[in-house]
Tab-separated table of C-alpha atoms and ligand atoms in Angstrom:
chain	number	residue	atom	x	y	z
A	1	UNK	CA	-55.029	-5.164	-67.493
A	2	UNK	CA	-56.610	-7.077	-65.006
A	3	UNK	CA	-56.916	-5.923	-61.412
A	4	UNK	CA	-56.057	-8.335	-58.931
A	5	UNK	CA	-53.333	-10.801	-59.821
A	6	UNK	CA	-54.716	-14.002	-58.065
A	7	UNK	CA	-56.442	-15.587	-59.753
A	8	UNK	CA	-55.535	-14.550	-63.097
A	9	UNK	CA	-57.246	-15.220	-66.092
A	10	UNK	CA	-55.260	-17.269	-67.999
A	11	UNK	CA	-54.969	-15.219	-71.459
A	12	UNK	CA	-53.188	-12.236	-69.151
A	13	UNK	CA	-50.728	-14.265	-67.753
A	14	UNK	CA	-47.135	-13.969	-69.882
A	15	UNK	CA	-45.238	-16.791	-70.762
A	16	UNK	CA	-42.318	-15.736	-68.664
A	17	UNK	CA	-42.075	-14.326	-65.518
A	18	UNK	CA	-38.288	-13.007	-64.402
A	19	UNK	CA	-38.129	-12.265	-60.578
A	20	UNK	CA	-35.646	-10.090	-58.969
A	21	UNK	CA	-34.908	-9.732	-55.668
A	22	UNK	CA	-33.533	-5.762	-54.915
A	23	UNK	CA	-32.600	-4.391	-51.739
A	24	UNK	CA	-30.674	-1.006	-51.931
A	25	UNK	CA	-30.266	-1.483	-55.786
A	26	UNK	CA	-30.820	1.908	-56.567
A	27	UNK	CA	-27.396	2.922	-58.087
A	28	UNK	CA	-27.543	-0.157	-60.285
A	29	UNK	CA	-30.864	-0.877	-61.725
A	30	UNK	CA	-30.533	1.584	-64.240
A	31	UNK	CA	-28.132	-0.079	-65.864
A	32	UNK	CA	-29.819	-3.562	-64.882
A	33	UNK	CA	-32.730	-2.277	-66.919
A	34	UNK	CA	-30.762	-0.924	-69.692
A	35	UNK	CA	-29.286	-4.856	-70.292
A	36	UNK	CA	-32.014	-6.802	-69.571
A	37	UNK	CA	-34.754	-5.099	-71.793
A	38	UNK	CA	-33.053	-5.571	-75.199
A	39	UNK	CA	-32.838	-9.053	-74.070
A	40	UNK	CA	-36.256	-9.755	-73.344
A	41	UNK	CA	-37.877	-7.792	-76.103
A	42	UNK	CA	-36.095	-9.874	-78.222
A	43	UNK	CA	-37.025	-12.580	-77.300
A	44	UNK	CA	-40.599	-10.915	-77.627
A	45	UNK	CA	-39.916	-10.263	-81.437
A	46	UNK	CA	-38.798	-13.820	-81.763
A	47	UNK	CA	-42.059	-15.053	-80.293
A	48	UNK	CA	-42.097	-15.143	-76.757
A	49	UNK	CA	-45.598	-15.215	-75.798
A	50	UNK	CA	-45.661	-12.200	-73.156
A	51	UNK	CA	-43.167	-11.794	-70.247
A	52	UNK	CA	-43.113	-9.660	-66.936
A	53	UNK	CA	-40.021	-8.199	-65.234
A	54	UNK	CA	-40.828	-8.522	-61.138
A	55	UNK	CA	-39.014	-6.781	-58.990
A	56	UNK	CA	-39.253	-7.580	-55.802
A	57	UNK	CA	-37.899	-4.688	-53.524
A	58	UNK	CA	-36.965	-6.048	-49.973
A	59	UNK	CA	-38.142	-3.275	-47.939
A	60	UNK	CA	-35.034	-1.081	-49.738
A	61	UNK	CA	-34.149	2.116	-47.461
A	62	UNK	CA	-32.553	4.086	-50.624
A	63	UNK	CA	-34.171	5.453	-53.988
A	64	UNK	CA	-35.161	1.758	-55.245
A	65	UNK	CA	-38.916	2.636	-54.713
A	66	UNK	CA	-38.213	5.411	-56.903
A	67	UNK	CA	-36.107	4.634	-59.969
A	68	UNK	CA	-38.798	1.244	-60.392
A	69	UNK	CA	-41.332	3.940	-60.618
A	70	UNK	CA	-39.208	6.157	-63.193
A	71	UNK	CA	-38.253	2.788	-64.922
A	72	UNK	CA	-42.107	1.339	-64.860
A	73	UNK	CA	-43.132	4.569	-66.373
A	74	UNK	CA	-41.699	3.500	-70.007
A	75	UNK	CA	-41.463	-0.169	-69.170
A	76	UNK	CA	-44.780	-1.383	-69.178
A	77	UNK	CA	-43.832	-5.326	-68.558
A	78	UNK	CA	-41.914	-3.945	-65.699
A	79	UNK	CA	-43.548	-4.942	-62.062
A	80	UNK	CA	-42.677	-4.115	-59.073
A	81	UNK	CA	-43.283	-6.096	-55.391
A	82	UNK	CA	-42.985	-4.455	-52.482
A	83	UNK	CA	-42.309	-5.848	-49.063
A	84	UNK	CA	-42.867	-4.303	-46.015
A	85	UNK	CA	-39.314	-4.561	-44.078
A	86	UNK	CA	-35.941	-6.653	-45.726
A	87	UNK	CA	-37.118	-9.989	-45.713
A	88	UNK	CA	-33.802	-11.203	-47.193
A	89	UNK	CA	-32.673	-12.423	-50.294
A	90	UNK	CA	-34.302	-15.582	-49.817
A	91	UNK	CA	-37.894	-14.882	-48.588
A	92	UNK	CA	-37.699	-12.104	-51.475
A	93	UNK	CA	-37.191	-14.540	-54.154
A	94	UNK	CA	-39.845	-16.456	-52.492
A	95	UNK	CA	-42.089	-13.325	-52.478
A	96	UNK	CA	-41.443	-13.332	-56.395
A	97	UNK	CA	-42.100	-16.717	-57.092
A	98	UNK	CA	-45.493	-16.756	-55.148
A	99	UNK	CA	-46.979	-13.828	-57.253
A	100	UNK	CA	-44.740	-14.738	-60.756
A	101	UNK	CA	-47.420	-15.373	-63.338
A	102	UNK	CA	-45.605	-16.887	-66.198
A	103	UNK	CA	-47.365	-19.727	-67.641
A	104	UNK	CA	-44.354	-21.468	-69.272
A	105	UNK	CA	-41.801	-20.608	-66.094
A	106	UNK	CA	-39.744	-18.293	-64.018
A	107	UNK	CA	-36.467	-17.281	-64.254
A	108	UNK	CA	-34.790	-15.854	-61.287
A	109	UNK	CA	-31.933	-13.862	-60.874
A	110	UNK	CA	-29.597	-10.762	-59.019
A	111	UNK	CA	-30.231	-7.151	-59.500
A	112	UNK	CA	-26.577	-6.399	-59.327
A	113	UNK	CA	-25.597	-7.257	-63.410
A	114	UNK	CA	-23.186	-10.504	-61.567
A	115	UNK	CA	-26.051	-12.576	-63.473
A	116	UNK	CA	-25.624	-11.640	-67.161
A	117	UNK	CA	-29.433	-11.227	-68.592
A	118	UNK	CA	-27.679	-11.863	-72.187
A	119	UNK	CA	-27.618	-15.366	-70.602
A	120	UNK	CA	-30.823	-16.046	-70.661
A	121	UNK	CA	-31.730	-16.524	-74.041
A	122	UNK	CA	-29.354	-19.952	-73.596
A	123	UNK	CA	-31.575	-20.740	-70.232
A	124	UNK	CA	-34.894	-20.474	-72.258
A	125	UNK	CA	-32.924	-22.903	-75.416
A	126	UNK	CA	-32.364	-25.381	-72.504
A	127	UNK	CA	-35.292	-25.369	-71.423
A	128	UNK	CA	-36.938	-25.494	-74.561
A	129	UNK	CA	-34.991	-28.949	-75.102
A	130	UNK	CA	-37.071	-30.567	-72.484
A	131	UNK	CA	-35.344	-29.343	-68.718
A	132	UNK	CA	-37.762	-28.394	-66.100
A	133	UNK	CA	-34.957	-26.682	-64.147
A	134	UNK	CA	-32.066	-24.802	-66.207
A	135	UNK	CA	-29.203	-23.750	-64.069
A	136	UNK	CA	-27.120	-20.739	-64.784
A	137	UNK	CA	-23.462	-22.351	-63.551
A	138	UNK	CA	-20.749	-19.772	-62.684
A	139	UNK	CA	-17.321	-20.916	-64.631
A	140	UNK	CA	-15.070	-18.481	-63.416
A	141	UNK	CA	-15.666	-16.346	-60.210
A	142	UNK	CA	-12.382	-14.236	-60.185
A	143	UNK	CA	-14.509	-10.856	-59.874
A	144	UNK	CA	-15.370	-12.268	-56.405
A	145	UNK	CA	-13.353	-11.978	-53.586
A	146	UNK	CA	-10.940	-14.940	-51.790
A	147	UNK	CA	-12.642	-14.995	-49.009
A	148	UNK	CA	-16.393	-15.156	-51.171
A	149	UNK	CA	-15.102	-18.296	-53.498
A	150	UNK	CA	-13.502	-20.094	-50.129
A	151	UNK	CA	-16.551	-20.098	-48.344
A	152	UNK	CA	-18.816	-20.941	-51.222
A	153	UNK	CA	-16.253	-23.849	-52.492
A	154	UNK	CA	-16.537	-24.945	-48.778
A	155	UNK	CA	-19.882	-24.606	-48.329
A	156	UNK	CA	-21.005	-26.250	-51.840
A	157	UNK	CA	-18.649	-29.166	-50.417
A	158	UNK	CA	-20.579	-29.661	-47.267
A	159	UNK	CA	-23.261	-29.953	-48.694
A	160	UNK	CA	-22.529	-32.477	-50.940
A	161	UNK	CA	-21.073	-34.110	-48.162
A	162	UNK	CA	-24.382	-34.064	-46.343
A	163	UNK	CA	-26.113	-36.040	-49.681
A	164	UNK	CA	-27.448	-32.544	-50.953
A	165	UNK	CA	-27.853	-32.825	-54.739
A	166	UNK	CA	-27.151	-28.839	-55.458
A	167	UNK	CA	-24.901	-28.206	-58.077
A	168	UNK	CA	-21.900	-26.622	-57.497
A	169	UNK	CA	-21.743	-22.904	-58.526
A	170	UNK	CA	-25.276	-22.727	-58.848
A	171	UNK	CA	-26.915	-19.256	-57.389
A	172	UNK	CA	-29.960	-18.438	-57.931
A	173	UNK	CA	-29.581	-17.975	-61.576
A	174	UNK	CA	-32.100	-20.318	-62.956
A	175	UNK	CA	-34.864	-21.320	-65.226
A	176	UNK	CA	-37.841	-22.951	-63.160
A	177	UNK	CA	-40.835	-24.200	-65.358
A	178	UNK	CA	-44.266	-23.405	-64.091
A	179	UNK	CA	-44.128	-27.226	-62.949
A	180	UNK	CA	-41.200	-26.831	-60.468
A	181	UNK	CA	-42.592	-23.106	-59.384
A	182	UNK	CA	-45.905	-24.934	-58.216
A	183	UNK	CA	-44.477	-27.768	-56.489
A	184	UNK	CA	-42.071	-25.326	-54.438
A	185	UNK	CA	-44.877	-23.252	-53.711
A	186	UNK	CA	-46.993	-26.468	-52.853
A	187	UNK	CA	-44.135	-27.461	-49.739
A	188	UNK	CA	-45.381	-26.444	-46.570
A	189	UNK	CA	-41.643	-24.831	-45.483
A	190	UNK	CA	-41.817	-21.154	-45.543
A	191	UNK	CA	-38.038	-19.956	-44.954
A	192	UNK	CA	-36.649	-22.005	-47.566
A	193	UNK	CA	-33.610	-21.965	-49.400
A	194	UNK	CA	-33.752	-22.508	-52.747
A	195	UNK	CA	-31.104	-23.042	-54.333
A	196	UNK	CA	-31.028	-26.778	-52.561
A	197	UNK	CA	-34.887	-26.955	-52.732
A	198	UNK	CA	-34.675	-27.030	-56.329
A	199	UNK	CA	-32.680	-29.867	-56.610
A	200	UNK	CA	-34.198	-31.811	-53.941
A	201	UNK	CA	-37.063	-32.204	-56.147
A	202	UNK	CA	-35.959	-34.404	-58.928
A	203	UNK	CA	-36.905	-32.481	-61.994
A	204	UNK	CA	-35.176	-33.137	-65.574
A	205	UNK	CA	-32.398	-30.421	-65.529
A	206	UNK	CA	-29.218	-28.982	-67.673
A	207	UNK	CA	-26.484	-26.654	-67.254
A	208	UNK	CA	-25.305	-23.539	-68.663
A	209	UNK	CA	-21.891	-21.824	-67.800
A	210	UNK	CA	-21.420	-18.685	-67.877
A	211	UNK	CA	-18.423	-16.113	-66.515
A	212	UNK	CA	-19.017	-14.160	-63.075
A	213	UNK	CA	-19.045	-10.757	-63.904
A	214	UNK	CA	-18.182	-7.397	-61.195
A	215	UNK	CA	-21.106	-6.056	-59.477
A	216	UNK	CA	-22.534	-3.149	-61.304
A	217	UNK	CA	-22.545	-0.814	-58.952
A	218	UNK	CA	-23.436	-0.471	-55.298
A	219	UNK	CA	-21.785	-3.227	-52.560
A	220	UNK	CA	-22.877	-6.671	-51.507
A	221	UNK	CA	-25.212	-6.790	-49.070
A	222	UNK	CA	-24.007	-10.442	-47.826
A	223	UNK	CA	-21.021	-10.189	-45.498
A	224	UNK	CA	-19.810	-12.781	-43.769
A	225	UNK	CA	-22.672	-13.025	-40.977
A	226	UNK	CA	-25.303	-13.186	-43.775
A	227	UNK	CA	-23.633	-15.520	-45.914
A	228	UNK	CA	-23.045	-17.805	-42.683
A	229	UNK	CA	-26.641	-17.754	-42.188
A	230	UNK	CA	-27.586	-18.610	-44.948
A	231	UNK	CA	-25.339	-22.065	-44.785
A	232	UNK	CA	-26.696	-22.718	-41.758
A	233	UNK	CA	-30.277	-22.552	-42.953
A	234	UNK	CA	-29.684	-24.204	-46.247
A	235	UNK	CA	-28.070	-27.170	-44.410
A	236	UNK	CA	-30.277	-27.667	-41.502
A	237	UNK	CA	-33.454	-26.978	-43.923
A	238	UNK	CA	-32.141	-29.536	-46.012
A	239	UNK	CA	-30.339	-32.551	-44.251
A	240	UNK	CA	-30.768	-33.894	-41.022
A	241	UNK	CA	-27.680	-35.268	-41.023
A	242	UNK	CA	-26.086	-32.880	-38.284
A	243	UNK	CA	-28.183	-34.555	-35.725
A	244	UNK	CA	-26.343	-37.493	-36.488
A	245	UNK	CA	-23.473	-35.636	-35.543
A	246	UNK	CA	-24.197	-36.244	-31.279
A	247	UNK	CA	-24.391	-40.128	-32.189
A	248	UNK	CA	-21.157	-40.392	-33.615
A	249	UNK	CA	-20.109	-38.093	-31.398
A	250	UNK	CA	-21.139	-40.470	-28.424
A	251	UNK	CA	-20.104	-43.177	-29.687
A	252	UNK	CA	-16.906	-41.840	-30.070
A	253	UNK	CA	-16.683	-41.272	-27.049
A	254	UNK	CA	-18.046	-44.192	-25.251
A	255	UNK	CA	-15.144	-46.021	-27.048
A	256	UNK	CA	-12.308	-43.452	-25.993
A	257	UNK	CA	-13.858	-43.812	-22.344
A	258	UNK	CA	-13.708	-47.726	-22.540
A	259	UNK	CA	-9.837	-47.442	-23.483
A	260	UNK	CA	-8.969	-44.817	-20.953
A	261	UNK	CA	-10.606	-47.216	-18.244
A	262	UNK	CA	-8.732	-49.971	-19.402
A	263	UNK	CA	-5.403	-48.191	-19.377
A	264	UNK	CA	-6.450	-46.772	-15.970
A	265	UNK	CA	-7.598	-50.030	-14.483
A	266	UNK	CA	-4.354	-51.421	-15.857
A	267	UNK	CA	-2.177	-48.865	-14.712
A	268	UNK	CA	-4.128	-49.039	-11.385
A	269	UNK	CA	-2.732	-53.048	-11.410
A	270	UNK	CA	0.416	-52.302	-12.081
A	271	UNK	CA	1.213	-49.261	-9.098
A	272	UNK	CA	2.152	-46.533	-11.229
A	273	UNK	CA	-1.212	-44.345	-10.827
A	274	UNK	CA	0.149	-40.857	-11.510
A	275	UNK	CA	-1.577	-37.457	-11.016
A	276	UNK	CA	-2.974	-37.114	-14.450
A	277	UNK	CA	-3.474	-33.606	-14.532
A	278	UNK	CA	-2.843	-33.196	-18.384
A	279	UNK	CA	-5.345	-36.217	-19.399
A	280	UNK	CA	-8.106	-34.891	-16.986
A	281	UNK	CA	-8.145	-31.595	-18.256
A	282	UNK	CA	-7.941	-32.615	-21.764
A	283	UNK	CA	-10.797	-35.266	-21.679
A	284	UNK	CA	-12.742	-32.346	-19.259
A	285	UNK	CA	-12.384	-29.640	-22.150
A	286	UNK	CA	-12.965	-31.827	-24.784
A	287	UNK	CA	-16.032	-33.701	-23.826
A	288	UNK	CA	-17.486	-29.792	-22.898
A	289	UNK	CA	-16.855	-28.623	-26.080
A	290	UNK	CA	-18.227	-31.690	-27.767
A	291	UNK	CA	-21.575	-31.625	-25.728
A	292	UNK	CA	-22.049	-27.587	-26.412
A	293	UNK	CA	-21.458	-28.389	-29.704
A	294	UNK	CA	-23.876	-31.065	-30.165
A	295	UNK	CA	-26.075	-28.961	-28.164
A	296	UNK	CA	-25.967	-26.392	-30.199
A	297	UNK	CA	-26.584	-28.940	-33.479
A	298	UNK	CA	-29.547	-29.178	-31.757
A	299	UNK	CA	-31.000	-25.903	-31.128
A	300	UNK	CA	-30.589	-25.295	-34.682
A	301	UNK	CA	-33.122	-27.628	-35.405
A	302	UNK	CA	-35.420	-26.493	-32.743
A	303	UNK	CA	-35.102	-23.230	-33.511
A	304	UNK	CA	-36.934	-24.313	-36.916
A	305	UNK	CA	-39.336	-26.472	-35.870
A	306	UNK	CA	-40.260	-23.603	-33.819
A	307	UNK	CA	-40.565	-21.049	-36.480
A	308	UNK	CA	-42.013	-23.020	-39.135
A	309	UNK	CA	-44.503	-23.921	-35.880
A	310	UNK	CA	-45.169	-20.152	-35.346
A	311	UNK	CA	-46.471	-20.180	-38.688
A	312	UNK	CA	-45.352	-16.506	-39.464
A	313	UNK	CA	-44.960	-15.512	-43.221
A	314	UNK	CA	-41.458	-15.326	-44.639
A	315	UNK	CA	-42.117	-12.120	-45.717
A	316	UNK	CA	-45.073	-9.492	-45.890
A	317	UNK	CA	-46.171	-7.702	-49.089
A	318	UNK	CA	-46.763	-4.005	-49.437
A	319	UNK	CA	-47.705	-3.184	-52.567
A	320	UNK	CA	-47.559	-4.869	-55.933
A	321	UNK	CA	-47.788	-2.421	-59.089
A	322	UNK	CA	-50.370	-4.841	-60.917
A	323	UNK	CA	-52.576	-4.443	-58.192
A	324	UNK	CA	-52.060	-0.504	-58.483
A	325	UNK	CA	-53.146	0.201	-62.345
A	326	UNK	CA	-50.379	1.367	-64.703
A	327	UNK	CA	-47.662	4.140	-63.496
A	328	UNK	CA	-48.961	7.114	-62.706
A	329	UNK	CA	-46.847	10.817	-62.792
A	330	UNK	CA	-46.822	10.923	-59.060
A	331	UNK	CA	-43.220	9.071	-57.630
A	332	UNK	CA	-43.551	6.839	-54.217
A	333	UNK	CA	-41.790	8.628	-51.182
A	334	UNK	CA	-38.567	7.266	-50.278
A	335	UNK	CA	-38.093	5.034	-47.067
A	336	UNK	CA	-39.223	1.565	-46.321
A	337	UNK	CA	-42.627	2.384	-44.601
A	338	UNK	CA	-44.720	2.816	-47.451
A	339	UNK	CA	-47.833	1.400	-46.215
A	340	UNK	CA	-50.670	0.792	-47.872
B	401	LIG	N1	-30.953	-9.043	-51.812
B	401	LIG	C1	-32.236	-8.925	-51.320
B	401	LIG	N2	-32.413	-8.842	-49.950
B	401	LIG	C2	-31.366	-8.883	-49.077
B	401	LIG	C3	-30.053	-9.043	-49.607
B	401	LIG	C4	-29.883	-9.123	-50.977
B	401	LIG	O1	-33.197	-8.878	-52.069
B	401	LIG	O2	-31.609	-8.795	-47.875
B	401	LIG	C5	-30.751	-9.108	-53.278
B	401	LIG	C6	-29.763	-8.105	-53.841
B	401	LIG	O3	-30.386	-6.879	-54.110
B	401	LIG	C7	-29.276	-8.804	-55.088
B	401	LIG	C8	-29.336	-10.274	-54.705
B	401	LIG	O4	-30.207	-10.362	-53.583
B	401	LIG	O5	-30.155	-8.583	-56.197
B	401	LIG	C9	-27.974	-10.821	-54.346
B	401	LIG	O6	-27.354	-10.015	-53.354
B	401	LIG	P1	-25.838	-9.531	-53.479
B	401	LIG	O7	-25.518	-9.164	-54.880
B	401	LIG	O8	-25.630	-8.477	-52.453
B	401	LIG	O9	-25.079	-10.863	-53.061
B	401	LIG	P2	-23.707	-11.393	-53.671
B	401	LIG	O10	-23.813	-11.358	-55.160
B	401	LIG	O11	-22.671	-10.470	-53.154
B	401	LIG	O12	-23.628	-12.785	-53.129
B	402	LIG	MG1	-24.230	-9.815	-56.255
């Protein structure tokens, strides 16, 4: 095995590279293990030239460190990429896709068993048939709560609405060929969301649906806040169209202002000014809430600019087993510090 992963030489590298992003996964990558390997080797007996398995722990404060080592032990296509502190989901995948090594493509997905690895054999057929991009499309969601399909429906809405091309019901279960993985690497945005990056970029792509299954074990660790983020990243890293928003806005109300001066002017004419208490207040309150919101619209953007300006890495890398030599008898130390 080589030492250092960059640059590889090209007869190490495996065909296929499947990154996955684990924060506090510990209870459940047992079992993630346990489903995905009899996939993959598989598809290893069929002919699959090579594959690695990279976990990508986001700075995990449980036992993850620990079972990857126990897993890695018997598991030798099994890699594991540590982060320093939880990046989030997003910069984790990122993380992954950086370092993947897969000549032919990556194929992302959760570390919670709500992505089915049995699916994948169906992502690589796609693929296979000429798709640069293959994604995994969730048919039926009822495992996930009300309040988890409204906002998704909603939020898969909006940003169709805002000319996003992202297909709806798309996670991050996909098939990216080595193609796609450079050009998204190649963009100069670091906190990117990918799920609408992807599909941004024009590549051939295809569809396959598949049924939402239960979390394996352990809890979601996107509640509301997160998941709210997340929209409001993916939107304002892909659409400018908000901005718009304070145009129309104005406009709006340049016309409504034009109409109440008429009917003021007129009703000025005519001797009946009254005290107008009820229209002040409203047109006060509204046009306030209007500017904060546009305001706000704003910031958003700024806020990026100014972070993307800062330069600073989505996420910062630990450790990466590759780099380490094969598994040794000694376990990591629980706890996200694990500095190297
Ligand atoms: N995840 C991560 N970092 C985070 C949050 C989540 O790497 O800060 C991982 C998590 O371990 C899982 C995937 O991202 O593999 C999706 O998270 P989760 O299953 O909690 O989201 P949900 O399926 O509930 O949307
Ligand atoms: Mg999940």
């Amino acid at each position: 095995m080589s030492a250092r992963p960059d640059p590889p030489r090209a007869e190490d590298r495996p065909a296929l590279s499947v990154v996955v992003p684990a924060y506090d996964e510990a209870e459940v990558l047992p079992s993630f293990a346990a489903r995905l390997r009899p996939v993959l080797d598989d598809l290893l007996a069929r002919g699959l030239a090579g594959y690695e398995v990279l976990v990508v722990d986001d700075g995990s404060t449980d036992a993850t460190p620990v079972v990857l080592a126990r897993l890695r032990r018997d598991w030798p296509q099994l890699r594991v990429v540590r982060l320093r502190t939880n990046a989030g989901h997003q910069a984790a995948l990122s993380a992954g896709l950086a370092r993947a090594r897969g000549r032919d493509g990556v194929v992302t997905m959760d570390a919670d068993v709500q992505d089915p690895p049995e699916l994948l054999p169906r992502l690589l057929a796609a693929a296979r048939d000429g798709a640069d991009v293959v994604y995994a499309v969730r048919e039926d969601r009822s495992v996930d709560s009300r309040l988890k399909r409204l906002t998704a429906a909603a939020f898969y809405r909006l940003v169709r609405a805002l000319g996003g091309t992202a297909p709806a019901q798309a996670g991050d279960y996909r098939f990216t060929s080595r193609v796609v993985v450079d050009t998204v690497l190649g963009l100069p945005e670091q906190h990117r969301v990918l799920r609408l990056v992807v599909p941004e970029l024009g590549f051939a792509s295809a569809r396959v649906g598949y049924v939402r299954e239960a979390r394996g074990a352990g809890r979601t660790k996107y509640p509301l806040v997160r998941m709210l983020r997340l929209s409001v990243d993916a939107i304002t890293g892909s659409s400018t169209a908000p901005l718009r928003l304070a145009t129309f806005f104005g406009l709006g109300g340049a016309a409504l202002t034009t109409l109440l001066l008429v009917y003021a002017l007129v009703s000025f004419a005519a001797g009946s000014t009254v005290p107008g208490w009820t229209s002040t207040l409203a047109v006060v309150a509204g046009v306030g809430t209007l500017q904060l919101l546009c305001l706000g619209v704003l910031g958003e953007y700024v806020g990026r600019l100014y972070v993307q300006l800062q330069g600073r890495p989505a996420y910062l890398v630990a450790g990466d087993s590759l780099e380490e030599g094969p598994p040794g008898g000694e376990e990591p130390r629980e706890g996200p510090q694990r500095r190297t």
